[in-house]
Amino acid sequence: MKKISICLGAGILILACAMVVECASEGNPGFLPERGRYIMGFEYSSVKGRNLSDSKFGTQALDVESKQSLAKIIYGLSDRISLLAKVGSSDLKLWNPNASTNYSHSGDLAWGGGFRVNFYEDLKLGLSLGGGAQYFTFEPKETTGNRTAEWKEWDGSLYMCIENVVSDATSLVEPFKLSSTSFHAGVRYSDVKVDWTYGSQSGQLAADDNFGFFVGFDFVFDENYIMGVEMRFSDEKATSAVLGFRF
């Protein structure tokens, strides 16, 4: 019972951190599925602290907040290359922190895709080095006054992953046993554009900061059940929480 309480507490803490820290999205496990296998899961992301500018809005940059709920699949094209696809819903809020201006768009269709590649791998150390790229877009619902917005984002990243296989697995929550843990960290370039219209006016908001870094942890139970969290900093304050299953 004590072990169950500890594990449930840890899980709640991880998910709570995801809700509070607040993300755009690498949002992948630090490791890749083997050739011919795939990971299916659910990802919750929240983005805050990203600044977007457009001269038509004046000199003050707008802040961004977005909550994203996505179903995703990662397929192992080979032991070193994986493909990613995701689809779900995302909302968007833009506001001027020095004024009362606030533009809120409720959630609507969001989707994206990309790939990951391992450049180097040392199985004895559990170390891998890799990189990846992905595209993510969504167009939340129109607000009153015919105000629309369309988010377009390209990400490129380089990362390091350290995986630790648990040789003497013990049950934290029956009947699940912890099989492995992994830590990943890296740097990324993220180019965000938001096309907007308001009546007869239109323009494009662009991200002020494009470079950031990220860290994440993954926990694998019974070889296949995955729970992970990833946080991103510098260009934005963001977190992704992922629950998945490896087939």
CSV table of C-alpha atoms in Angstrom, one decimal, residues 2-18 172-173 219 221 227-229:
chain,number,residue,atom,x,y,z
A,2,LYS,CA,2.9,2.3,0.8
A,3,LYS,CA,4.4,1.7,-2.6
A,4,ILE,CA,1.1,2.4,-4.3
A,5,SER,CA,0.7,5.7,-2.5
A,6,ILE,CA,4.2,6.8,-3.4
A,7,CYS,CA,3.7,6.0,-7.0
A,8,LEU,CA,0.3,7.7,-7.3
A,9,GLY,CA,1.7,10.7,-5.5
A,10,ALA,CA,4.6,10.9,-8.0
A,11,GLY,CA,2.3,10.6,-10.9
A,12,ILE,CA,0.0,13.3,-9.6
A,13,LEU,CA,3.0,15.6,-9.0
A,14,ILE,CA,4.3,15.1,-12.6
A,15,LEU,CA,0.9,15.9,-14.1
A,16,ALA,CA,0.5,18.9,-11.7
A,17,CYS,CA,3.9,20.2,-12.9
A,18,ALA,CA,2.7,19.9,-16.5
A,172,LEU,CA,5.4,0.2,-7.8
A,173,VAL,CA,1.7,-0.3,-8.6
A,219,PHE,CA,9.2,6.1,-17.2
A,221,PHE,CA,6.4,0.1,-17.1
A,227,MET,CA,4.6,8.1,-18.8
A,228,GLY,CA,6.7,11.2,-19.5
A,229,VAL,CA,7.1,14.9,-19.0
